Amino acid sequence: MKVLIAGGGIGGLAAAAALLQRGVDVEVYEQASELKEVGAGIQISPNGNKVLDALGVFQTLKSLSCDPERKEFRLWNSGKPWPMFTLGKSVIEKYGYPYLTVYRPDLHQTLADRVRALKPDAIHLSSGAAGCEQSAAGVTLVLRDGRRVAGDVLIGADGVRSVVRNTLWGPTDPGFSGMVAWRGLIPMENLPEHMRGSVGTTWIGPGGHAVTYPLHHATIMNFVATIEGKTWTAATGSELGTTEECLADFAGWHPEVQMLIRQSPSLIKWALMQRDPIPAWTQGRITLLGDAAHATLPFLAQGAVHSIEDGMVLARCLEGQTTEQAAAALQRYESARIDRTSRMVRGATANTERFHSRELATEVSAERYLGQEWSAAPIFERYDWLYRYDANTASL
């Protein structure tokens, strides 16, 4: 069986590595002219690290990343802290793997190296998808330069604006959520000592929130600040912003938030896209993976992790199958993943209100609200099902 993967992002590369490990031939077609990720931080919870370990890349990634001691909330104006949950050893004891904060290019490069170690010529650059076709005998991926590539199965891992998805189901791109995320990477040495801790912090306030955590051997502080009530007119999903505009969006927030904005060497603003879960991913020999299948707001920190899980479950479903069994295998993959990922998408959407509630306007109302929404019981209900899952052994 030959599997074609449209998209060489985190999900596509994870799927490629998992398939190659199982003896399934893979070709990855990536639109970019060089294989690199935009610098930013991502969080890899234990369920993601279980898969990365099975792919043979966990130890390498762990050596490049950070293992925070805890996650906490801080109130937007006063800075008052509230505990969210402890990390470090307690997470390993409970779930078997740590909770890592990861520099996205480190993860992407580690997965690319793994794929190339398994098959040196598997990744094809400057090969963006323009469309796809299928018949009873196989699939064809049509590339932007006119090339036509034949295979037995096609995986659309080509992101929120997936060409594969839109070819199969018509225009299904997510819409703009009304929220913009400001992203900055701050050299740790530029921050005062008390702001360099090994902590994941979420500043929460009415209509917005900001997240910080360390990356890349704790040499970088990742900063992401989300604000509601925005418009978006740019042709692309991101653009360079200015310090002044970001400061204006977070006027009145704590001086430490203001410092993080000012200390960011550059600030990129991203349109946050949103869509209800789609009811099906698979048609015949073609299916979807990652953001192409389940575009999500980033408020459960599971977007990258769920793409990695998808890749492992997909590979398990295709392992040992004949080309005649491919369509049924892809349906098993969809059935195994769609309920979980749909719940993740809805949970991330629900967290928007929890991070941006108007009850966070004052310390008194915030304390009452946090006790109601972010005490131990609701946190357990919201996150335990995510972290306990094991894509290496889950039922298919």
GROMACS .gro file of C-alpha atoms in nm:
model
  396
    1MET     CA    1   0.000   0.000   0.000
    2LYS     CA    2   0.122   0.350  -0.082
    3VAL     CA    3  -0.015   0.634   0.132
    4LEU     CA    4   0.003   0.993   0.009
    5ILE     CA    5  -0.004   1.266   0.274
    6ALA     CA    6  -0.090   1.622   0.172
    7GLY     CA    7   0.081   1.844   0.428
    8GLY     CA    8   0.411   1.819   0.611
    9GLY     CA    9   0.309   1.979   0.939
   10ILE     CA   10   0.315   1.814   1.279
   11GLY     CA   11   0.018   1.586   1.213
   12GLY     CA   12   0.130   1.482   0.866
   13LEU     CA   13   0.481   1.400   0.983
   14ALA     CA   14   0.356   1.209   1.288
   15ALA     CA   15   0.132   1.001   1.061
   16ALA     CA   16   0.420   0.942   0.820
   17ALA     CA   17   0.652   0.822   1.097
   18ALA     CA   18   0.388   0.593   1.245
   19LEU     CA   19   0.305   0.442   0.905
   20LEU     CA   20   0.668   0.392   0.805
   21GLN     CA   21   0.738   0.219   1.137
   22ARG     CA   22   0.464  -0.028   1.045
   23GLY     CA   23   0.600  -0.101   0.700
   24VAL     CA   24   0.349   0.113   0.509
   25ASP     CA   25   0.503   0.315   0.226
   26VAL     CA   26   0.447   0.692   0.254
   27GLU     CA   27   0.506   1.001   0.042
   28VAL     CA   28   0.456   1.345   0.205
   29TYR     CA   29   0.379   1.645  -0.016
   30GLU     CA   30   0.440   1.985   0.146
   31GLN     CA   31   0.370   2.322  -0.014
   32ALA     CA   32   0.662   2.505   0.152
   33SER     CA   33   0.999   2.525  -0.020
   34GLU     CA   34   1.177   2.437   0.304
   35LEU     CA   35   1.058   2.233   0.597
   36LYS     CA   36   1.023   2.470   0.887
   37GLU     CA   37   0.763   2.586   1.135
   38VAL     CA   38   0.684   2.938   1.246
   39GLY     CA   39   0.851   2.989   1.582
   40ALA     CA   40   0.597   2.960   1.862
   41GLY     CA   41   0.530   2.755   2.169
   42ILE     CA   42   0.299   2.457   2.203
   43GLN     CA   43   0.205   2.241   2.498
   44ILE     CA   44   0.241   1.864   2.476
   45SER     CA   45   0.039   1.690   2.745
   46PRO     CA   46   0.101   1.330   2.856
   47ASN     CA   47  -0.131   1.181   2.593
   48GLY     CA   48   0.082   1.339   2.321
   49ASN     CA   49   0.410   1.233   2.476
   50LYS     CA   50   0.293   0.871   2.489
   51VAL     CA   51   0.270   0.876   2.110
   52LEU     CA   52   0.596   1.063   2.062
   53ASP     CA   53   0.768   0.797   2.271
   54ALA     CA   54   0.621   0.523   2.052
   55LEU     CA   55   0.748   0.714   1.748
   56GLY     CA   56   1.099   0.716   1.894
   57VAL     CA   57   1.132   1.094   1.933
   58PHE     CA   58   1.023   1.165   2.291
   59GLN     CA   59   1.367   1.164   2.453
   60THR     CA   60   1.511   1.395   2.188
   61LEU     CA   61   1.220   1.636   2.222
   62LYS     CA   62   1.230   1.625   2.602
   63SER     CA   63   1.597   1.727   2.596
   64LEU     CA   64   1.505   2.036   2.393
   65SER     CA   65   1.195   2.135   2.590
   66CYS     CA   66   1.078   2.243   2.936
   67ASP     CA   67   0.890   2.058   3.210
   68PRO     CA   68   0.703   2.327   3.411
   69GLU     CA   69   0.639   2.283   3.782
   70ARG     CA   70   0.276   2.397   3.767
   71LYS     CA   71   0.008   2.591   3.583
   72GLU     CA   72  -0.158   2.887   3.746
   73PHE     CA   73  -0.405   3.165   3.681
   74ARG     CA   74  -0.337   3.531   3.745
   75LEU     CA   75  -0.596   3.805   3.745
   76TRP     CA   76  -0.560   4.051   3.460
   77ASN     CA   77  -0.530   4.372   3.664
   78SER     CA   78  -0.411   4.284   4.015
   79GLY     CA   79  -0.194   3.985   3.922
   80LYS     CA   80  -0.340   3.780   4.207
   81PRO     CA   81  -0.251   3.412   4.148
   82TRP     CA   82  -0.478   3.107   4.173
   83PRO     CA   83  -0.353   2.749   4.133
   84MET     CA   84  -0.470   2.554   3.826
   85PHE     CA   85  -0.282   2.223   3.865
   86THR     CA   86   0.059   2.094   3.956
   87LEU     CA   87   0.279   1.941   3.687
   88GLY     CA   88   0.627   1.787   3.712
   89LYS     CA   89   0.648   1.457   3.898
   90SER     CA   90   0.280   1.451   3.992
   91VAL     CA   91   0.176   1.434   3.625
   92ILE     CA   92   0.426   1.155   3.552
   93GLU     CA   93   0.298   0.959   3.853
   94LYS     CA   94  -0.062   0.997   3.738
   95TYR     CA   95  -0.034   0.963   3.359
   96GLY     CA   96   0.307   0.806   3.296
   97TYR     CA   97   0.454   1.099   3.100
   98PRO     CA   98   0.535   1.463   3.169
   99TYR     CA   99   0.363   1.779   3.049
  100LEU     CA  100   0.612   1.957   2.824
  101THR     CA  101   0.624   2.310   2.686
  102VAL     CA  102   0.783   2.284   2.345
  103TYR     CA  103   0.929   2.521   2.088
  104ARG     CA  104   0.727   2.430   1.781
  105PRO     CA  105   1.024   2.421   1.539
  106ASP     CA  106   1.196   2.171   1.773
  107LEU     CA  107   0.900   1.932   1.750
  108HIS     CA  108   0.863   1.977   1.377
  109GLN     CA  109   1.233   1.916   1.309
  110THR     CA  110   1.244   1.614   1.538
  111LEU     CA  111   0.952   1.454   1.353
  112ALA     CA  112   1.101   1.539   1.013
  113ASP     CA  113   1.432   1.381   1.115
  114ARG     CA  114   1.248   1.068   1.224
  115VAL     CA  115   1.060   1.039   0.895
  116ARG     CA  116   1.379   1.086   0.695
  117ALA     CA  117   1.560   0.829   0.909
  118LEU     CA  118   1.288   0.578   0.815
  119LYS     CA  119   1.270   0.686   0.448
  120PRO     CA  120   1.520   0.952   0.333
  121ASP     CA  121   1.321   1.066   0.028
  122ALA     CA  122   0.972   1.057   0.180
  123ILE     CA  123   0.921   1.435   0.203
  124HIS     CA  124   0.861   1.635  -0.115
  125LEU     CA  125   0.887   2.015  -0.082
  126SER     CA  126   0.735   2.283  -0.309
  127SER     CA  127   0.452   2.036  -0.364
  128GLY     CA  128   0.130   2.200  -0.251
  129ALA     CA  129  -0.203   2.028  -0.313
  130ALA     CA  130  -0.438   2.171  -0.575
  131GLY     CA  131  -0.699   1.894  -0.573
  132CYS     CA  132  -0.755   1.521  -0.556
  133GLU     CA  133  -0.939   1.242  -0.736
  134GLN     CA  134  -1.019   0.880  -0.664
  135SER     CA  135  -1.152   0.566  -0.827
  136ALA     CA  136  -1.213   0.211  -0.716
  137ALA     CA  137  -0.847   0.139  -0.794
  138GLY     CA  138  -0.673   0.425  -0.612
  139VAL     CA  139  -0.627   0.798  -0.555
  140THR     CA  140  -0.455   1.084  -0.734
  141LEU     CA  141  -0.317   1.393  -0.563
  142VAL     CA  142  -0.305   1.686  -0.804
  143LEU     CA  143  -0.026   1.932  -0.722
  144ARG     CA  144  -0.017   2.305  -0.792
  145ASP     CA  145   0.250   2.268  -1.057
  146GLY     CA  146   0.034   2.024  -1.250
  147ARG     CA  147   0.198   1.702  -1.139
  148ARG     CA  148  -0.033   1.410  -1.065
  149VAL     CA  149   0.073   1.159  -0.802
  150ALA     CA  150  -0.090   0.816  -0.777
  151GLY     CA  151  -0.136   0.616  -0.460
  152ASP     CA  152  -0.372   0.382  -0.276
  153VAL     CA  153  -0.477   0.619   0.006
  154LEU     CA  154  -0.472   0.997   0.048
  155ILE     CA  155  -0.454   1.175   0.383
  156GLY     CA  156  -0.548   1.543   0.390
  157ALA     CA  157  -0.322   1.686   0.661
  158ASP     CA  158  -0.317   2.026   0.494
  159GLY     CA  159  -0.450   2.246   0.772
  160VAL     CA  160  -0.754   2.462   0.843
  161ARG     CA  161  -0.783   2.569   0.478
  162SER     CA  162  -0.752   2.211   0.355
  163VAL     CA  163  -0.762   2.169  -0.021
  164VAL     CA  164  -0.837   1.800   0.023
  165ARG     CA  165  -1.135   1.866   0.252
  166ASN     CA  166  -1.276   2.140   0.031
  167THR     CA  167  -1.237   1.925  -0.281
  168LEU     CA  168  -1.443   1.650  -0.120
  169TRP     CA  169  -1.708   1.855   0.060
  170GLY     CA  170  -1.705   2.197  -0.101
  171PRO     CA  171  -1.622   2.522   0.086
  172THR     CA  172  -1.582   2.419   0.449
  173ASP     CA  173  -1.312   2.655   0.576
  174PRO     CA  174  -1.354   2.771   0.938
  175GLY     CA  175  -1.473   3.128   0.990
  176PHE     CA  176  -1.308   3.409   1.184
  177SER     CA  177  -1.398   3.384   1.552
  178GLY     CA  178  -1.372   3.755   1.629
  179MET     CA  179  -1.058   3.687   1.831
  180VAL     CA  180  -0.697   3.770   1.751
  181ALA     CA  181  -0.398   3.605   1.919
  182TRP     CA  182  -0.078   3.807   1.961
  183ARG     CA  183   0.233   3.586   1.968
  184GLY     CA  184   0.580   3.682   2.083
  185LEU     CA  185   0.900   3.500   2.176
  186ILE     CA  186   1.099   3.680   2.445
  187PRO     CA  187   1.463   3.602   2.525
  188MET     CA  188   1.452   3.494   2.889
  189GLU     CA  189   1.746   3.721   2.971
  190ASN     CA  190   1.529   4.022   2.883
  191LEU     CA  191   1.293   3.950   3.173
  192PRO     CA  192   1.348   4.020   3.543
  193GLU     CA  193   1.434   3.719   3.757
  194HIS     CA  194   1.089   3.689   3.915
  195MET     CA  195   0.930   3.642   3.569
  196ARG     CA  196   1.160   3.357   3.460
  197GLY     CA  197   1.000   3.079   3.664
  198SER     CA  198   0.925   2.731   3.533
  199VAL     CA  199   0.552   2.799   3.539
  200GLY     CA  200   0.272   2.803   3.286
  201THR     CA  201   0.074   3.119   3.359
  202THR     CA  202  -0.266   3.216   3.220
  203TRP     CA  203  -0.363   3.577   3.280
  204ILE     CA  204  -0.743   3.594   3.264
  205GLY     CA  205  -0.968   3.894   3.230
  206PRO     CA  206  -1.294   4.016   3.080
  207GLY     CA  207  -1.272   3.974   2.704
  208GLY     CA  208  -0.917   3.841   2.684
  209HIS     CA  209  -0.638   3.631   2.828
  210ALA     CA  210  -0.261   3.591   2.798
  211VAL     CA  211  -0.048   3.279   2.835
  212THR     CA  212   0.323   3.246   2.913
  213TYR     CA  213   0.552   2.947   2.956
  214PRO     CA  214   0.923   2.870   2.904
  215LEU     CA  215   1.065   2.706   2.589
  216HIS     CA  216   1.386   2.566   2.444
  217HIS     CA  217   1.597   2.490   2.753
  218ALA     CA  218   1.422   2.782   2.929
  219THR     CA  219   1.603   3.031   2.705
  220ILE     CA  220   1.276   3.170   2.562
  221MET     CA  221   0.951   3.283   2.720
  222ASN     CA  222   0.651   3.212   2.499
  223PHE     CA  223   0.385   3.484   2.506
  224VAL     CA  224   0.037   3.451   2.353
  225ALA     CA  225  -0.232   3.709   2.424
  226THR     CA  226  -0.587   3.668   2.292
  227ILE     CA  227  -0.840   3.949   2.266
  228GLU     CA  228  -1.206   3.952   2.161
  229GLY     CA  229  -1.397   4.201   1.950
  230LYS     CA  230  -1.153   4.224   1.660
  231THR     CA  231  -1.196   4.231   1.284
  232TRP     CA  232  -0.975   4.062   1.025
  233THR     CA  233  -0.919   4.182   0.671
  234ALA     CA  234  -0.575   4.038   0.586
  235ALA     CA  235  -0.562   3.785   0.301
  236THR     CA  236  -0.360   3.545   0.515
  237GLY     CA  237  -0.420   3.409   0.864
  238SER     CA  238  -0.140   3.607   1.026
  239GLU     CA  239   0.046   3.933   0.989
  240LEU     CA  240   0.308   4.141   1.166
  241GLY     CA  241   0.161   4.366   1.432
  242THR     CA  242   0.295   4.656   1.636
  243THR     CA  243   0.378   4.693   2.002
  244GLU     CA  244   0.149   4.996   2.019
  245GLU     CA  245  -0.155   4.808   1.888
  246CYS     CA  246  -0.099   4.517   2.124
  247LEU     CA  247  -0.057   4.752   2.421
  248ALA     CA  248  -0.381   4.922   2.323
  249ASP     CA  249  -0.561   4.585   2.315
  250PHE     CA  250  -0.438   4.514   2.669
  251ALA     CA  251  -0.463   4.862   2.818
  252GLY     CA  252  -0.520   4.846   3.192
  253TRP     CA  253  -0.372   4.499   3.229
  254HIS     CA  254  -0.104   4.425   3.491
  255PRO     CA  255   0.241   4.584   3.443
  256GLU     CA  256   0.393   4.239   3.390
  257VAL     CA  257   0.165   4.181   3.089
  258GLN     CA  258   0.265   4.523   2.959
  259MET     CA  259   0.632   4.430   3.005
  260LEU     CA  260   0.588   4.103   2.815
  261ILE     CA  261   0.441   4.297   2.523
  262ARG     CA  262   0.721   4.553   2.525
  263GLN     CA  263   0.996   4.293   2.557
  264SER     CA  264   0.874   4.086   2.259
  265PRO     CA  265   1.122   4.155   1.975
  266SER     CA  266   0.833   4.115   1.731
  267LEU     CA  267   0.462   4.047   1.762
  268ILE     CA  268   0.268   3.844   1.508
  269LYS     CA  269  -0.109   3.861   1.524
  270TRP     CA  270  -0.309   3.557   1.419
  271ALA     CA  271  -0.675   3.531   1.326
  272LEU     CA  272  -0.830   3.259   1.542
  273MET     CA  273  -1.056   3.046   1.325
  274GLN     CA  274  -1.356   2.853   1.451
  275ARG     CA  275  -1.593   2.590   1.315
  276ASP     CA  276  -1.829   2.335   1.464
  277PRO     CA  277  -1.703   1.977   1.427
  278ILE     CA  278  -1.771   1.839   1.080
  279PRO     CA  279  -1.978   1.518   1.068
  280ALA     CA  280  -1.749   1.310   0.843
  281TRP     CA  281  -1.383   1.300   0.742
  282THR     CA  282  -1.369   1.007   0.501
  283GLN     CA  283  -1.481   0.940   0.145
  284GLY     CA  284  -1.361   0.609   0.005
  285ARG     CA  285  -0.981   0.605   0.003
  286ILE     CA  286  -0.942   0.966   0.122
  287THR     CA  287  -0.959   1.095   0.479
  288LEU     CA  288  -0.854   1.394   0.688
  289LEU     CA  289  -0.621   1.443   0.982
  290GLY     CA  290  -0.541   1.722   1.231
  291ASP     CA  291  -0.663   2.075   1.166
  292ALA     CA  292  -0.811   1.971   0.830
  293ALA     CA  293  -1.051   1.743   1.021
  294HIS     CA  294  -1.104   1.919   1.354
  295ALA     CA  295  -1.003   2.283   1.348
  296THR     CA  296  -1.012   2.413   1.704
  297LEU     CA  297  -0.957   2.721   1.911
  298PRO     CA  298  -0.632   2.679   2.109
  299PHE     CA  299  -0.793   2.694   2.453
  300LEU     CA  300  -0.746   2.331   2.562
  301ALA     CA  301  -0.385   2.314   2.436
  302GLN     CA  302  -0.468   1.999   2.236
  303GLY     CA  303  -0.446   2.101   1.870
  304ALA     CA  304  -0.100   1.962   1.803
  305VAL     CA  305  -0.150   1.672   2.043
  306HIS     CA  306  -0.470   1.557   1.874
  307SER     CA  307  -0.299   1.568   1.535
  308ILE     CA  308  -0.025   1.345   1.674
  309GLU     CA  309  -0.287   1.107   1.815
  310ASP     CA  310  -0.462   1.100   1.477
  311GLY     CA  311  -0.140   0.993   1.309
  312MET     CA  312  -0.090   0.698   1.542
  313VAL     CA  313  -0.449   0.574   1.523
  314LEU     CA  314  -0.448   0.608   1.144
  315ALA     CA  315  -0.130   0.403   1.117
  316ARG     CA  316  -0.269   0.133   1.344
  317CYS     CA  317  -0.583   0.109   1.130
  318LEU     CA  318  -0.386   0.079   0.803
  319GLU     CA  319  -0.121  -0.162   0.933
  320GLY     CA  320  -0.140  -0.497   0.759
  321GLN     CA  321  -0.430  -0.399   0.536
  322THR     CA  322  -0.450  -0.470   0.165
  323THR     CA  323  -0.537  -0.198  -0.083
  324GLU     CA  324  -0.885  -0.351  -0.112
  325GLN     CA  325  -0.931  -0.304   0.263
  326ALA     CA  326  -0.813   0.059   0.264
  327ALA     CA  327  -1.152   0.231   0.259
  328ALA     CA  328  -1.281   0.021   0.549
  329ALA     CA  329  -0.961   0.092   0.745
  330LEU     CA  330  -1.008   0.467   0.699
  331GLN     CA  331  -1.365   0.440   0.826
  332ARG     CA  332  -1.236   0.260   1.137
  333TYR     CA  333  -0.989   0.545   1.189
  334GLU     CA  334  -1.263   0.806   1.162
  335SER     CA  335  -1.491   0.613   1.398
  336ALA     CA  336  -1.211   0.578   1.651
  337ARG     CA  337  -1.127   0.950   1.649
  338ILE     CA  338  -1.426   1.166   1.559
  339ASP     CA  339  -1.611   1.164   1.894
  340ARG     CA  340  -1.295   1.241   2.092
  341THR     CA  341  -1.181   1.522   1.866
  342SER     CA  342  -1.532   1.672   1.847
  343ARG     CA  343  -1.545   1.679   2.226
  344MET     CA  344  -1.204   1.850   2.226
  345VAL     CA  345  -1.324   2.118   1.981
  346ARG     CA  346  -1.634   2.188   2.191
  347GLY     CA  347  -1.430   2.195   2.512
  348ALA     CA  348  -1.188   2.449   2.368
  349THR     CA  349  -1.479   2.668   2.261
  350ALA     CA  350  -1.634   2.644   2.607
  351ASN     CA  351  -1.306   2.756   2.765
  352THR     CA  352  -1.333   3.086   2.578
  353GLU     CA  353  -1.598   3.204   2.823
  354ARG     CA  354  -1.410   3.055   3.118
  355PHE     CA  355  -1.097   3.256   3.030
  356HIS     CA  356  -1.283   3.574   2.926
  357SER     CA  357  -1.579   3.595   3.165
  358ARG     CA  358  -1.708   3.938   3.263
  359GLU     CA  359  -1.706   3.809   3.620
  360LEU     CA  360  -1.326   3.842   3.611
  361ALA     CA  361  -1.359   4.220   3.613
  362THR     CA  362  -1.307   4.250   3.991
  363GLU     CA  363  -1.114   4.044   4.242
  364VAL     CA  364  -1.425   3.966   4.448
  365SER     CA  365  -1.632   3.836   4.157
  366ALA     CA  366  -1.326   3.664   4.009
  367GLU     CA  367  -1.262   3.469   4.328
  368ARG     CA  368  -1.620   3.347   4.332
  369TYR     CA  369  -1.608   3.259   3.962
  370LEU     CA  370  -1.277   3.072   3.984
  371GLY     CA  371  -1.404   2.873   4.278
  372GLN     CA  372  -1.702   2.770   4.070
  373GLU     CA  373  -1.532   2.703   3.734
  374TRP     CA  374  -1.171   2.623   3.819
  375SER     CA  375  -1.175   2.425   4.143
  376ALA     CA  376  -1.037   2.070   4.154
  377ALA     CA  377  -1.356   1.890   4.043
  378PRO     CA  378  -1.429   2.082   3.720
  379ILE     CA  379  -1.059   2.083   3.628
  380PHE     CA  380  -1.049   1.705   3.665
  381GLU     CA  381  -1.363   1.663   3.453
  382ARG     CA  382  -1.228   1.893   3.183
  383TYR     CA  383  -0.876   1.750   3.147
  384ASP     CA  384  -0.842   1.399   3.292
  385TRP     CA  385  -1.016   1.230   2.996
  386LEU     CA  386  -0.773   1.404   2.762
  387TYR     CA  387  -0.456   1.305   2.945
  388ARG     CA  388  -0.551   0.943   3.025
  389TYR     CA  389  -0.606   0.847   2.662
  390ASP     CA  390  -0.344   0.631   2.489
  391ALA     CA  391  -0.354   0.639   2.109
  392ASN     CA  392  -0.107   0.347   2.103
  393THR     CA  393  -0.362   0.109   2.255
  394ALA     CA  394  -0.708   0.272   2.221
  395SER     CA  395  -0.985   0.059   2.077
  396LEU     CA  396  -1.023   0.071   1.699
   0.00000   0.00000   0.00000
